[in-house]
Amino acid sequence: MEEREKTYRVGLFVFVSLFILIFGHLWLSRFEMGRKGVVITVLFDDISGLKLGDPVYVFGVNKGKVISIRMLERQVEVKLWVSKDVDLREDTRVSIKDVAMISGTKCIILDPGISPRPLDPSKPIKGEPSWGLTTVEIGKLADQIGRMVDFVKKGFGEGGGLFDELRKTLVAIETILVENKKSIGKTIEESREDLEKLGNLVTRLDSLVQDLEKGKGSAGKFLKDEELYNNLNLAAKKLVELIDDIKKNPQKYIKIDVKVF
Protein backbone atom coordinates (compact mmCIF):
# COMPACT_ATOMS: atom_id res chain seq x y z
CA MET A 1 0.00 0.00 0.00
CA GLU A 2 2.79 2.40 0.93
CA GLU A 3 4.72 1.47 -2.23
CA ARG A 4 1.69 2.22 -4.40
CA GLU A 5 1.12 5.56 -2.68
CA LYS A 6 4.77 6.46 -3.17
CA THR A 7 4.48 5.64 -6.88
CA TYR A 8 1.41 7.87 -7.23
CA ARG A 9 3.21 10.74 -5.55
CA VAL A 10 6.24 10.41 -7.81
CA GLY A 11 4.02 10.26 -10.89
CA LEU A 12 2.03 13.31 -9.79
CA PHE A 13 5.24 15.22 -9.08
CA VAL A 14 6.63 14.43 -12.52
CA PHE A 15 3.35 15.40 -14.21
CA VAL A 16 3.12 18.73 -12.38
CA SER A 17 6.77 19.48 -13.12
CA LEU A 18 6.32 18.85 -16.82
CA PHE A 19 3.15 20.96 -16.87
CA ILE A 20 4.91 23.89 -15.20
CA LEU A 21 7.89 23.55 -17.52
CA ILE A 22 5.78 23.50 -20.69
CA PHE A 23 3.42 26.25 -19.55
CA GLY A 24 6.33 28.41 -18.44
CA HIS A 25 8.10 27.96 -21.76
CA LEU A 26 4.99 28.89 -23.75
CA TRP A 27 4.26 31.88 -21.54
CA LEU A 28 7.81 33.17 -21.76
CA SER A 29 7.83 32.65 -25.53
CA ARG A 30 4.63 34.62 -25.99
CA PHE A 31 5.85 37.31 -23.63
CA GLU A 32 9.13 37.57 -25.53
CA MET A 33 7.35 37.74 -28.86
CA GLY A 34 4.94 40.40 -27.69
CA ARG A 35 7.76 42.45 -26.21
CA LYS A 36 10.18 42.36 -29.17
CA GLY A 37 8.03 41.74 -32.20
CA VAL A 38 4.66 41.75 -33.91
CA VAL A 39 2.36 38.97 -35.07
CA ILE A 40 0.85 39.27 -38.54
CA THR A 41 -1.67 37.04 -40.29
CA VAL A 42 -1.19 35.85 -43.87
CA LEU A 43 -3.74 33.96 -46.00
CA PHE A 44 -2.40 31.47 -48.55
CA ASP A 45 -4.20 29.33 -51.14
CA ASP A 46 -1.45 26.71 -50.73
CA ILE A 47 1.39 26.66 -48.19
CA SER A 48 3.44 24.05 -50.13
CA GLY A 49 4.65 22.08 -47.10
CA LEU A 50 5.31 25.03 -44.76
CA LYS A 51 5.67 23.98 -41.09
CA LEU A 52 5.59 25.56 -37.64
CA GLY A 53 8.91 27.10 -36.74
CA ASP A 54 9.99 27.73 -40.34
CA PRO A 55 12.00 30.97 -40.58
CA VAL A 56 10.91 34.35 -41.91
CA TYR A 57 13.56 36.11 -44.02
CA VAL A 58 13.66 39.84 -44.69
CA PHE A 59 16.26 40.74 -47.34
CA GLY A 60 18.03 37.45 -46.57
CA VAL A 61 18.14 38.02 -42.78
CA ASN A 62 16.22 35.76 -40.36
CA LYS A 63 13.72 38.08 -38.70
CA GLY A 64 10.95 35.81 -37.48
CA LYS A 65 9.21 32.46 -37.67
CA VAL A 66 5.93 30.68 -38.34
CA ILE A 67 3.97 30.37 -35.07
CA SER A 68 0.57 29.15 -36.26
CA ILE A 69 -0.98 27.31 -39.20
CA ARG A 70 -4.75 26.91 -39.41
CA MET A 71 -6.89 25.47 -42.19
CA LEU A 72 -9.86 27.63 -43.20
CA GLU A 73 -12.64 26.75 -45.63
CA ARG A 74 -10.68 27.38 -48.84
CA GLN A 75 -7.48 28.99 -47.55
CA VAL A 76 -4.74 28.46 -45.01
CA GLU A 77 -4.20 31.02 -42.26
CA VAL A 78 -0.55 31.42 -41.26
CA LYS A 79 0.55 33.60 -38.35
CA LEU A 80 4.06 34.99 -38.40
CA TRP A 81 6.08 36.52 -35.61
CA VAL A 82 8.28 39.28 -36.99
CA SER A 83 10.98 41.17 -35.09
CA LYS A 84 10.00 44.71 -34.10
CA ASP A 85 13.01 46.24 -35.88
CA VAL A 86 11.38 45.37 -39.22
CA ASP A 87 9.40 48.39 -40.41
CA LEU A 88 6.29 46.79 -41.92
CA ARG A 89 4.41 49.04 -44.35
CA GLU A 90 0.93 48.77 -45.81
CA ASP A 91 2.22 47.17 -49.04
CA THR A 92 4.07 44.36 -47.25
CA ARG A 93 4.38 41.24 -49.44
CA VAL A 94 4.74 37.65 -48.22
CA SER A 95 5.59 34.48 -50.16
CA ILE A 96 6.85 30.93 -49.54
CA LYS A 97 10.15 29.69 -50.95
CA ASP A 98 12.21 26.49 -50.90
CA VAL A 99 15.30 26.60 -48.68
CA ALA A 100 16.58 23.20 -49.88
CA MET A 101 15.12 21.67 -53.05
CA ILE A 102 15.89 18.06 -52.08
CA SER A 103 14.81 18.12 -48.42
CA GLY A 104 11.71 20.20 -49.12
CA THR A 105 12.49 22.71 -46.34
CA LYS A 106 10.49 25.93 -46.68
CA CYS A 107 10.79 29.50 -45.47
CA ILE A 108 8.84 32.74 -45.60
CA ILE A 109 10.14 35.61 -47.72
CA LEU A 110 8.85 38.95 -46.43
CA ASP A 111 9.17 42.25 -48.30
CA PRO A 112 8.32 45.03 -45.78
CA GLY A 113 7.19 47.40 -48.54
CA ILE A 114 7.73 51.12 -49.14
CA SER A 115 4.27 52.60 -48.56
CA PRO A 116 4.17 55.79 -46.46
CA ARG A 117 1.49 54.18 -44.27
CA PRO A 118 2.36 51.47 -41.70
CA LEU A 119 0.89 47.97 -41.78
CA ASP A 120 -2.13 47.26 -39.60
CA PRO A 121 -1.29 43.88 -37.94
CA SER A 122 -4.96 43.20 -37.24
CA LYS A 123 -5.73 42.93 -40.97
CA PRO A 124 -4.68 39.72 -42.77
CA ILE A 125 -2.29 39.90 -45.73
CA LYS A 126 -2.90 37.98 -48.96
CA GLY A 127 0.11 35.70 -49.48
CA GLU A 128 1.60 35.45 -52.94
CA PRO A 129 1.54 32.09 -54.77
CA SER A 130 4.61 29.90 -54.41
CA TRP A 131 6.01 28.59 -57.69
CA GLY A 132 8.78 26.68 -56.00
CA LEU A 133 12.53 26.88 -56.47
CA THR A 134 12.56 24.06 -59.00
CA THR A 135 10.23 25.81 -61.44
CA VAL A 136 12.10 29.10 -61.19
CA GLU A 137 15.50 27.48 -61.73
CA ILE A 138 14.25 25.42 -64.68
CA GLY A 139 12.83 28.57 -66.27
CA LYS A 140 16.14 30.41 -65.94
CA LEU A 141 18.08 27.43 -67.27
CA ALA A 142 15.79 27.08 -70.29
CA ASP A 143 16.18 30.77 -71.08
CA GLN A 144 19.99 30.55 -70.88
CA ILE A 145 20.09 27.46 -73.11
CA GLY A 146 17.83 29.18 -75.64
CA ARG A 147 20.15 32.18 -75.87
CA MET A 148 23.16 29.87 -76.21
CA VAL A 149 21.55 27.94 -79.07
CA ASP A 150 20.68 31.16 -80.91
CA PHE A 151 24.26 32.40 -80.53
CA VAL A 152 25.80 29.19 -81.90
CA LYS A 153 23.32 29.03 -84.78
CA LYS A 154 24.26 32.56 -85.83
CA GLY A 155 27.91 31.55 -85.98
CA PHE A 156 27.72 27.99 -87.33
CA GLY A 157 24.28 27.57 -88.85
CA GLU A 158 23.53 27.90 -92.53
CA GLY A 159 24.49 31.38 -93.68
CA GLY A 160 26.35 32.04 -90.43
CA GLY A 161 29.38 34.31 -90.72
CA LEU A 162 31.78 31.85 -89.10
CA PHE A 163 30.63 29.03 -91.36
CA ASP A 164 31.07 31.16 -94.50
CA GLU A 165 34.57 32.22 -93.49
CA LEU A 166 35.59 28.62 -92.94
CA ARG A 167 34.26 27.64 -96.38
CA LYS A 168 36.14 30.52 -98.06
CA THR A 169 39.35 29.48 -96.35
CA LEU A 170 39.01 25.93 -97.71
CA VAL A 171 38.43 27.18 -101.25
CA ALA A 172 41.49 29.44 -101.06
CA ILE A 173 43.73 26.63 -99.81
CA GLU A 174 42.53 24.27 -102.54
CA THR A 175 43.26 26.94 -105.18
CA ILE A 176 46.82 27.37 -103.90
CA LEU A 177 47.40 23.63 -104.07
CA VAL A 178 46.20 23.36 -107.67
CA GLU A 179 48.24 26.35 -108.85
CA ASN A 180 51.41 25.13 -107.14
CA LYS A 181 51.12 21.64 -108.59
CA LYS A 182 50.88 23.03 -112.13
CA SER A 183 53.65 25.62 -111.88
CA ILE A 184 56.52 24.36 -109.79
CA GLY A 185 57.06 21.02 -111.56
CA LYS A 186 60.00 19.12 -110.18
CA THR A 187 60.29 21.44 -107.19
CA ILE A 188 57.17 19.80 -105.79
CA GLU A 189 59.04 16.56 -105.31
CA GLU A 190 61.40 18.30 -102.94
CA SER A 191 58.53 19.56 -100.84
CA ARG A 192 56.28 16.49 -101.06
CA GLU A 193 56.09 16.15 -97.27
CA ASP A 194 54.89 19.73 -96.82
CA LEU A 195 52.31 19.40 -99.58
CA GLU A 196 51.00 16.18 -98.06
CA LYS A 197 50.63 17.97 -94.75
CA LEU A 198 48.69 20.72 -96.48
CA GLY A 199 46.51 18.16 -98.27
CA ASN A 200 45.74 16.41 -94.99
CA LEU A 201 44.91 19.76 -93.48
CA VAL A 202 42.39 20.51 -96.23
CA THR A 203 40.80 17.08 -95.85
CA ARG A 204 40.41 17.50 -92.10
CA LEU A 205 39.00 21.01 -92.43
CA ASP A 206 36.56 19.82 -95.11
CA SER A 207 35.46 17.01 -92.80
CA LEU A 208 34.79 19.53 -90.05
CA VAL A 209 32.68 21.68 -92.39
CA GLN A 210 30.63 18.65 -93.44
CA ASP A 211 29.99 17.83 -89.78
CA LEU A 212 28.72 21.36 -89.23
CA GLU A 213 26.43 21.12 -92.29
CA LYS A 214 24.92 17.91 -90.92
CA GLY A 215 23.86 19.67 -87.73
CA LYS A 216 26.75 18.61 -85.54
CA GLY A 217 27.39 22.26 -84.88
CA SER A 218 24.24 22.71 -82.74
CA ALA A 219 24.66 24.18 -79.26
CA GLY A 220 24.86 20.99 -77.24
CA LYS A 221 27.06 18.88 -79.53
CA PHE A 222 29.42 21.64 -80.58
CA LEU A 223 30.15 22.83 -77.07
CA LYS A 224 30.82 19.29 -75.84
CA ASP A 225 32.77 18.07 -78.89
CA GLU A 226 36.35 18.20 -77.59
CA GLU A 227 37.72 16.53 -80.73
CA LEU A 228 36.30 19.27 -82.96
CA TYR A 229 37.89 21.95 -80.79
CA ASN A 230 41.27 20.20 -80.78
CA ASN A 231 41.18 19.63 -84.55
CA LEU A 232 40.50 23.30 -85.21
CA ASN A 233 43.39 24.31 -82.97
CA LEU A 234 45.71 21.78 -84.63
CA ALA A 235 44.67 22.83 -88.13
CA ALA A 236 45.32 26.49 -87.34
CA LYS A 237 48.71 25.66 -85.89
CA LYS A 238 49.76 23.60 -88.95
CA LEU A 239 48.59 26.33 -91.32
CA VAL A 240 50.65 28.95 -89.48
CA GLU A 241 53.72 26.68 -89.62
CA LEU A 242 53.30 26.17 -93.37
CA ILE A 243 52.87 29.90 -94.06
CA ASP A 244 56.00 30.67 -92.04
CA ASP A 245 57.95 28.08 -94.03
CA ILE A 246 56.73 29.55 -97.34
CA LYS A 247 57.85 33.02 -96.23
CA LYS A 248 61.30 31.75 -95.25
CA ASN A 249 61.82 29.48 -98.29
CA PRO A 250 59.61 30.77 -101.15
CA GLN A 251 61.83 29.07 -103.73
CA LYS A 252 60.70 25.67 -102.44
CA TYR A 253 57.07 26.31 -103.31
CA ILE A 254 56.72 28.91 -106.05
CA LYS A 255 58.38 29.18 -109.43
CA ILE A 256 57.33 32.10 -111.60
CA ASP A 257 57.87 32.01 -115.37
CA VAL A 258 57.35 35.26 -117.22
CA LYS A 259 56.55 34.87 -120.91
CA VAL A 260 56.16 37.67 -123.38
CA PHE A 261 53.72 37.08 -126.19
mmCIF file of C-alpha atoms in Angstrom:
data_model
loop_
_atom_site.group_PDB
_atom_site.id
_atom_site.type_symbol
_atom_site.label_atom_id
_atom_site.label_comp_id
_atom_site.label_asym_id
_atom_site.label_seq_id
_atom_site.Cartn_x
_atom_site.Cartn_y
_atom_site.Cartn_z
ATOM 1 C CA MET A 1 0.000 0.000 0.000
ATOM 2 C CA GLU A 2 2.794 2.395 0.935
ATOM 3 C CA GLU A 3 4.717 1.471 -2.233
ATOM 4 C CA ARG A 4 1.692 2.217 -4.397
ATOM 5 C CA GLU A 5 1.123 5.558 -2.683
ATOM 6 C CA LYS A 6 4.768 6.465 -3.174
ATOM 7 C CA THR A 7 4.476 5.635 -6.881
ATOM 8 C CA TYR A 8 1.414 7.865 -7.231
ATOM 9 C CA ARG A 9 3.215 10.738 -5.547
ATOM 10 C CA VAL A 10 6.239 10.411 -7.814
ATOM 11 C CA GLY A 11 4.023 10.263 -10.892
ATOM 12 C CA LEU A 12 2.033 13.307 -9.793
ATOM 13 C CA PHE A 13 5.238 15.220 -9.082
ATOM 14 C CA VAL A 14 6.631 14.431 -12.516
ATOM 15 C CA PHE A 15 3.352 15.401 -14.210
ATOM 16 C CA VAL A 16 3.118 18.731 -12.381
ATOM 17 C CA SER A 17 6.774 19.482 -13.118
ATOM 18 C CA LEU A 18 6.315 18.851 -16.819
ATOM 19 C CA PHE A 19 3.149 20.965 -16.868
ATOM 20 C CA ILE A 20 4.913 23.886 -15.200
ATOM 21 C CA LEU A 21 7.892 23.548 -17.523
ATOM 22 C CA ILE A 22 5.778 23.499 -20.693
ATOM 23 C CA PHE A 23 3.420 26.246 -19.547
ATOM 24 C CA GLY A 24 6.330 28.412 -18.443
ATOM 25 C CA HIS A 25 8.105 27.965 -21.759
ATOM 26 C CA LEU A 26 4.989 28.891 -23.750
ATOM 27 C CA TRP A 27 4.257 31.876 -21.543
ATOM 28 C CA LEU A 28 7.813 33.171 -21.762
ATOM 29 C CA SER A 29 7.831 32.655 -25.529
ATOM 30 C CA ARG A 30 4.626 34.624 -25.991
ATOM 31 C CA PHE A 31 5.851 37.313 -23.633
ATOM 32 C CA GLU A 32 9.129 37.572 -25.526
ATOM 33 C CA MET A 33 7.346 37.744 -28.865
ATOM 34 C CA GLY A 34 4.935 40.396 -27.688
ATOM 35 C CA ARG A 35 7.764 42.451 -26.209
ATOM 36 C CA LYS A 36 10.176 42.356 -29.168
ATOM 37 C CA GLY A 37 8.029 41.735 -32.204
ATOM 38 C CA VAL A 38 4.658 41.752 -33.906
ATOM 39 C CA VAL A 39 2.360 38.965 -35.065
ATOM 40 C CA ILE A 40 0.854 39.268 -38.537
ATOM 41 C CA THR A 41 -1.668 37.042 -40.294
ATOM 42 C CA VAL A 42 -1.194 35.851 -43.868
ATOM 43 C CA LEU A 43 -3.736 33.958 -46.000
ATOM 44 C CA PHE A 44 -2.402 31.470 -48.554
ATOM 45 C CA ASP A 45 -4.197 29.332 -51.135
ATOM 46 C CA ASP A 46 -1.450 26.706 -50.729
ATOM 47 C CA ILE A 47 1.390 26.657 -48.187
ATOM 48 C CA SER A 48 3.435 24.054 -50.131
ATOM 49 C CA GLY A 49 4.646 22.085 -47.099
ATOM 50 C CA LEU A 50 5.309 25.033 -44.757
ATOM 51 C CA LYS A 51 5.666 23.978 -41.094
ATOM 52 C CA LEU A 52 5.587 25.555 -37.643
ATOM 53 C CA GLY A 53 8.913 27.102 -36.744
ATOM 54 C CA ASP A 54 9.995 27.728 -40.345
ATOM 55 C CA PRO A 55 12.002 30.973 -40.582
ATOM 56 C CA VAL A 56 10.909 34.350 -41.910
ATOM 57 C CA TYR A 57 13.560 36.107 -44.025
ATOM 58 C CA VAL A 58 13.659 39.843 -44.685
ATOM 59 C CA PHE A 59 16.259 40.741 -47.340
ATOM 60 C CA GLY A 60 18.025 37.454 -46.571
ATOM 61 C CA VAL A 61 18.139 38.017 -42.784
ATOM 62 C CA ASN A 62 16.222 35.759 -40.363
ATOM 63 C CA LYS A 63 13.723 38.084 -38.699
ATOM 64 C CA GLY A 64 10.955 35.812 -37.485
ATOM 65 C CA LYS A 65 9.215 32.456 -37.668
ATOM 66 C CA VAL A 66 5.932 30.679 -38.336
ATOM 67 C CA ILE A 67 3.972 30.374 -35.065
ATOM 68 C CA SER A 68 0.568 29.153 -36.259
ATOM 69 C CA ILE A 69 -0.981 27.307 -39.203
ATOM 70 C CA ARG A 70 -4.748 26.913 -39.413
ATOM 71 C CA MET A 71 -6.894 25.473 -42.192
ATOM 72 C CA LEU A 72 -9.860 27.634 -43.200
ATOM 73 C CA GLU A 73 -12.643 26.751 -45.633
ATOM 74 C CA ARG A 74 -10.676 27.383 -48.845
ATOM 75 C CA GLN A 75 -7.485 28.991 -47.549
ATOM 76 C CA VAL A 76 -4.741 28.460 -45.008
ATOM 77 C CA GLU A 77 -4.203 31.017 -42.256
ATOM 78 C CA VAL A 78 -0.553 31.424 -41.259
ATOM 79 C CA LYS A 79 0.548 33.599 -38.348
ATOM 80 C CA LEU A 80 4.064 34.989 -38.395
ATOM 81 C CA TRP A 81 6.080 36.515 -35.610
ATOM 82 C CA VAL A 82 8.279 39.285 -36.987
ATOM 83 C CA SER A 83 10.981 41.170 -35.094
ATOM 84 C CA LYS A 84 9.996 44.709 -34.097
ATOM 85 C CA ASP A 85 13.010 46.235 -35.876
ATOM 86 C CA VAL A 86 11.377 45.371 -39.219
ATOM 87 C CA ASP A 87 9.401 48.391 -40.411
ATOM 88 C CA LEU A 88 6.291 46.794 -41.918
ATOM 89 C CA ARG A 89 4.408 49.040 -44.347
ATOM 90 C CA GLU A 90 0.929 48.766 -45.811
ATOM 91 C CA ASP A 91 2.216 47.172 -49.045
ATOM 92 C CA THR A 92 4.072 44.358 -47.255
ATOM 93 C CA ARG A 93 4.376 41.244 -49.443
ATOM 94 C CA VAL A 94 4.742 37.649 -48.220
ATOM 95 C CA SER A 95 5.594 34.483 -50.157
ATOM 96 C CA ILE A 96 6.847 30.926 -49.542
ATOM 97 C CA LYS A 97 10.152 29.694 -50.947
ATOM 98 C CA ASP A 98 12.214 26.486 -50.901
ATOM 99 C CA VAL A 99 15.297 26.597 -48.678
ATOM 100 C CA ALA A 100 16.576 23.200 -49.879
ATOM 101 C CA MET A 101 15.119 21.668 -53.048
ATOM 102 C CA ILE A 102 15.887 18.056 -52.080
ATOM 103 C CA SER A 103 14.813 18.117 -48.419
ATOM 104 C CA GLY A 104 11.710 20.197 -49.116
ATOM 105 C CA THR A 105 12.492 22.708 -46.337
ATOM 106 C CA LYS A 106 10.493 25.933 -46.675
ATOM 107 C CA CYS A 107 10.795 29.498 -45.466
ATOM 108 C CA ILE A 108 8.836 32.741 -45.600
ATOM 109 C CA ILE A 109 10.142 35.610 -47.717
ATOM 110 C CA LEU A 110 8.849 38.949 -46.428
ATOM 111 C CA ASP A 111 9.171 42.247 -48.295
ATOM 112 C CA PRO A 112 8.322 45.026 -45.781
ATOM 113 C CA GLY A 113 7.195 47.398 -48.537
ATOM 114 C CA ILE A 114 7.735 51.118 -49.142
ATOM 115 C CA SER A 115 4.270 52.604 -48.565
ATOM 116 C CA PRO A 116 4.165 55.792 -46.457
ATOM 117 C CA ARG A 117 1.491 54.179 -44.269
ATOM 118 C CA PRO A 118 2.361 51.475 -41.700
ATOM 119 C CA LEU A 119 0.890 47.971 -41.780
ATOM 120 C CA ASP A 120 -2.131 47.256 -39.599
ATOM 121 C CA PRO A 121 -1.286 43.877 -37.939
ATOM 122 C CA SER A 122 -4.962 43.202 -37.245
ATOM 123 C CA LYS A 123 -5.726 42.928 -40.965
ATOM 124 C CA PRO A 124 -4.677 39.723 -42.773
ATOM 125 C CA ILE A 125 -2.288 39.903 -45.733
ATOM 126 C CA LYS A 126 -2.896 37.980 -48.955
ATOM 127 C CA GLY A 127 0.109 35.704 -49.480
ATOM 128 C CA GLU A 128 1.603 35.454 -52.945
ATOM 129 C CA PRO A 129 1.542 32.094 -54.766
ATOM 130 C CA SER A 130 4.615 29.901 -54.405
ATOM 131 C CA TRP A 131 6.006 28.594 -57.693
ATOM 132 C CA GLY A 132 8.781 26.675 -56.001
ATOM 133 C CA LEU A 133 12.527 26.883 -56.471
ATOM 134 C CA THR A 134 12.560 24.063 -59.005
ATOM 135 C CA THR A 135 10.227 25.808 -61.436
ATOM 136 C CA VAL A 136 12.096 29.098 -61.190
ATOM 137 C CA GLU A 137 15.496 27.485 -61.731
ATOM 138 C CA ILE A 138 14.252 25.417 -64.681
ATOM 139 C CA GLY A 139 12.828 28.567 -66.265
ATOM 140 C CA LYS A 140 16.140 30.411 -65.935
ATOM 141 C CA LEU A 141 18.078 27.433 -67.266
ATOM 142 C CA ALA A 142 15.790 27.080 -70.289
ATOM 143 C CA ASP A 143 16.181 30.773 -71.076
ATOM 144 C CA GLN A 144 19.988 30.552 -70.880
ATOM 145 C CA ILE A 145 20.088 27.462 -73.115
ATOM 146 C CA GLY A 146 17.832 29.177 -75.639
ATOM 147 C CA ARG A 147 20.146 32.184 -75.868
ATOM 148 C CA MET A 148 23.155 29.873 -76.211
ATOM 149 C CA VAL A 149 21.553 27.935 -79.073
ATOM 150 C CA ASP A 150 20.679 31.159 -80.910
ATOM 151 C CA PHE A 151 24.264 32.399 -80.526
ATOM 152 C CA VAL A 152 25.797 29.190 -81.902
ATOM 153 C CA LYS A 153 23.316 29.033 -84.779
ATOM 154 C CA LYS A 154 24.259 32.557 -85.829
ATOM 155 C CA GLY A 155 27.912 31.546 -85.978
ATOM 156 C CA PHE A 156 27.721 27.988 -87.330
ATOM 157 C CA GLY A 157 24.281 27.571 -88.852
ATOM 158 C CA GLU A 158 23.527 27.904 -92.529
ATOM 159 C CA GLY A 159 24.488 31.378 -93.684
ATOM 160 C CA GLY A 160 26.352 32.042 -90.430
ATOM 161 C CA GLY A 161 29.380 34.307 -90.717
ATOM 162 C CA LEU A 162 31.781 31.854 -89.104
ATOM 163 C CA PHE A 163 30.626 29.032 -91.357
ATOM 164 C CA ASP A 164 31.069 31.157 -94.502
ATOM 165 C CA GLU A 165 34.567 32.223 -93.491
ATOM 166 C CA LEU A 166 35.589 28.616 -92.943
ATOM 167 C CA ARG A 167 34.261 27.636 -96.378
ATOM 168 C CA LYS A 168 36.137 30.521 -98.062
ATOM 169 C CA THR A 169 39.354 29.475 -96.353
ATOM 170 C CA LEU A 170 39.009 25.930 -97.708
ATOM 171 C CA VAL A 171 38.433 27.182 -101.252
ATOM 172 C CA ALA A 172 41.491 29.441 -101.059
ATOM 173 C CA ILE A 173 43.725 26.630 -99.806
ATOM 174 C CA GLU A 174 42.535 24.271 -102.537
ATOM 175 C CA THR A 175 43.259 26.940 -105.177
ATOM 176 C CA ILE A 176 46.817 27.373 -103.897
ATOM 177 C CA LEU A 177 47.395 23.628 -104.069
ATOM 178 C CA VAL A 178 46.205 23.355 -107.668
ATOM 179 C CA GLU A 179 48.239 26.349 -108.847
ATOM 180 C CA ASN A 180 51.406 25.125 -107.136
ATOM 181 C CA LYS A 181 51.117 21.638 -108.588
ATOM 182 C CA LYS A 182 50.885 23.030 -112.133
ATOM 183 C CA SER A 183 53.646 25.616 -111.883
ATOM 184 C CA ILE A 184 56.524 24.356 -109.787
ATOM 185 C CA GLY A 185 57.063 21.025 -111.558
ATOM 186 C CA LYS A 186 59.999 19.115 -110.178
ATOM 187 C CA THR A 187 60.293 21.435 -107.188
ATOM 188 C CA ILE A 188 57.168 19.805 -105.791
ATOM 189 C CA GLU A 189 59.040 16.558 -105.313
ATOM 190 C CA GLU A 190 61.399 18.297 -102.937
ATOM 191 C CA SER A 191 58.530 19.564 -100.839
ATOM 192 C CA ARG A 192 56.277 16.490 -101.057
ATOM 193 C CA GLU A 193 56.093 16.155 -97.275
ATOM 194 C CA ASP A 194 54.892 19.732 -96.817
ATOM 195 C CA LEU A 195 52.311 19.395 -99.584
ATOM 196 C CA GLU A 196 51.001 16.175 -98.060
ATOM 197 C CA LYS A 197 50.632 17.971 -94.749
ATOM 198 C CA LEU A 198 48.694 20.722 -96.482
ATOM 199 C CA GLY A 199 46.508 18.160 -98.267
ATOM 200 C CA ASN A 200 45.741 16.411 -94.992
ATOM 201 C CA LEU A 201 44.910 19.764 -93.480
ATOM 202 C CA VAL A 202 42.387 20.514 -96.234
ATOM 203 C CA THR A 203 40.800 17.076 -95.845
ATOM 204 C CA ARG A 204 40.413 17.502 -92.105
ATOM 205 C CA LEU A 205 38.998 21.010 -92.433
ATOM 206 C CA ASP A 206 36.561 19.820 -95.105
ATOM 207 C CA SER A 207 35.458 17.009 -92.797
ATOM 208 C CA LEU A 208 34.792 19.531 -90.049
ATOM 209 C CA VAL A 209 32.679 21.676 -92.386
ATOM 210 C CA GLN A 210 30.633 18.645 -93.438
ATOM 211 C CA ASP A 211 29.987 17.830 -89.781
ATOM 212 C CA LEU A 212 28.716 21.362 -89.232
ATOM 213 C CA GLU A 213 26.433 21.124 -92.290
ATOM 214 C CA LYS A 214 24.924 17.908 -90.917
ATOM 215 C CA GLY A 215 23.860 19.665 -87.731
ATOM 216 C CA LYS A 216 26.747 18.610 -85.542
ATOM 217 C CA GLY A 217 27.386 22.262 -84.879
ATOM 218 C CA SER A 218 24.239 22.709 -82.741
ATOM 219 C CA ALA A 219 24.660 24.181 -79.256
ATOM 220 C CA GLY A 220 24.862 20.991 -77.236
ATOM 221 C CA LYS A 221 27.059 18.875 -79.535
ATOM 222 C CA PHE A 222 29.421 21.641 -80.577
ATOM 223 C CA LEU A 223 30.154 22.835 -77.071
ATOM 224 C CA LYS A 224 30.821 19.290 -75.837
ATOM 225 C CA ASP A 225 32.773 18.072 -78.888
ATOM 226 C CA GLU A 226 36.346 18.197 -77.595
ATOM 227 C CA GLU A 227 37.724 16.532 -80.730
ATOM 228 C CA LEU A 228 36.302 19.267 -82.955
ATOM 229 C CA TYR A 229 37.887 21.949 -80.790
ATOM 230 C CA ASN A 230 41.270 20.196 -80.779
ATOM 231 C CA ASN A 231 41.181 19.626 -84.550
ATOM 232 C CA LEU A 232 40.498 23.295 -85.214
ATOM 233 C CA ASN A 233 43.389 24.307 -82.971
ATOM 234 C CA LEU A 234 45.712 21.777 -84.629
ATOM 235 C CA ALA A 235 44.671 22.833 -88.130
ATOM 236 C CA ALA A 236 45.318 26.485 -87.344
ATOM 237 C CA LYS A 237 48.715 25.655 -85.893
ATOM 238 C CA LYS A 238 49.758 23.604 -88.945
ATOM 239 C CA LEU A 239 48.588 26.330 -91.320
ATOM 240 C CA VAL A 240 50.645 28.951 -89.476
ATOM 241 C CA GLU A 241 53.717 26.683 -89.617
ATOM 242 C CA LEU A 242 53.298 26.170 -93.368
ATOM 243 C CA ILE A 243 52.872 29.898 -94.062
ATOM 244 C CA ASP A 244 56.003 30.674 -92.035
ATOM 245 C CA ASP A 245 57.953 28.079 -94.028
ATOM 246 C CA ILE A 246 56.727 29.549 -97.338
ATOM 247 C CA LYS A 247 57.850 33.015 -96.227
ATOM 248 C CA LYS A 248 61.300 31.750 -95.250
ATOM 249 C CA ASN A 249 61.816 29.485 -98.289
ATOM 250 C CA PRO A 250 59.615 30.771 -101.149
ATOM 251 C CA GLN A 251 61.831 29.068 -103.734
ATOM 252 C CA LYS A 252 60.701 25.672 -102.440
ATOM 253 C CA TYR A 253 57.074 26.315 -103.310
ATOM 254 C CA ILE A 254 56.716 28.913 -106.051
ATOM 255 C CA LYS A 255 58.384 29.177 -109.432
ATOM 256 C CA ILE A 256 57.333 32.104 -111.605
ATOM 257 C CA ASP A 257 57.867 32.007 -115.369
ATOM 258 C CA VAL A 258 57.352 35.260 -117.216
ATOM 259 C CA LYS A 259 56.546 34.873 -120.906
ATOM 260 C CA VAL A 260 56.164 37.667 -123.380
ATOM 261 C CA PHE A 261 53.717 37.081 -126.189
#
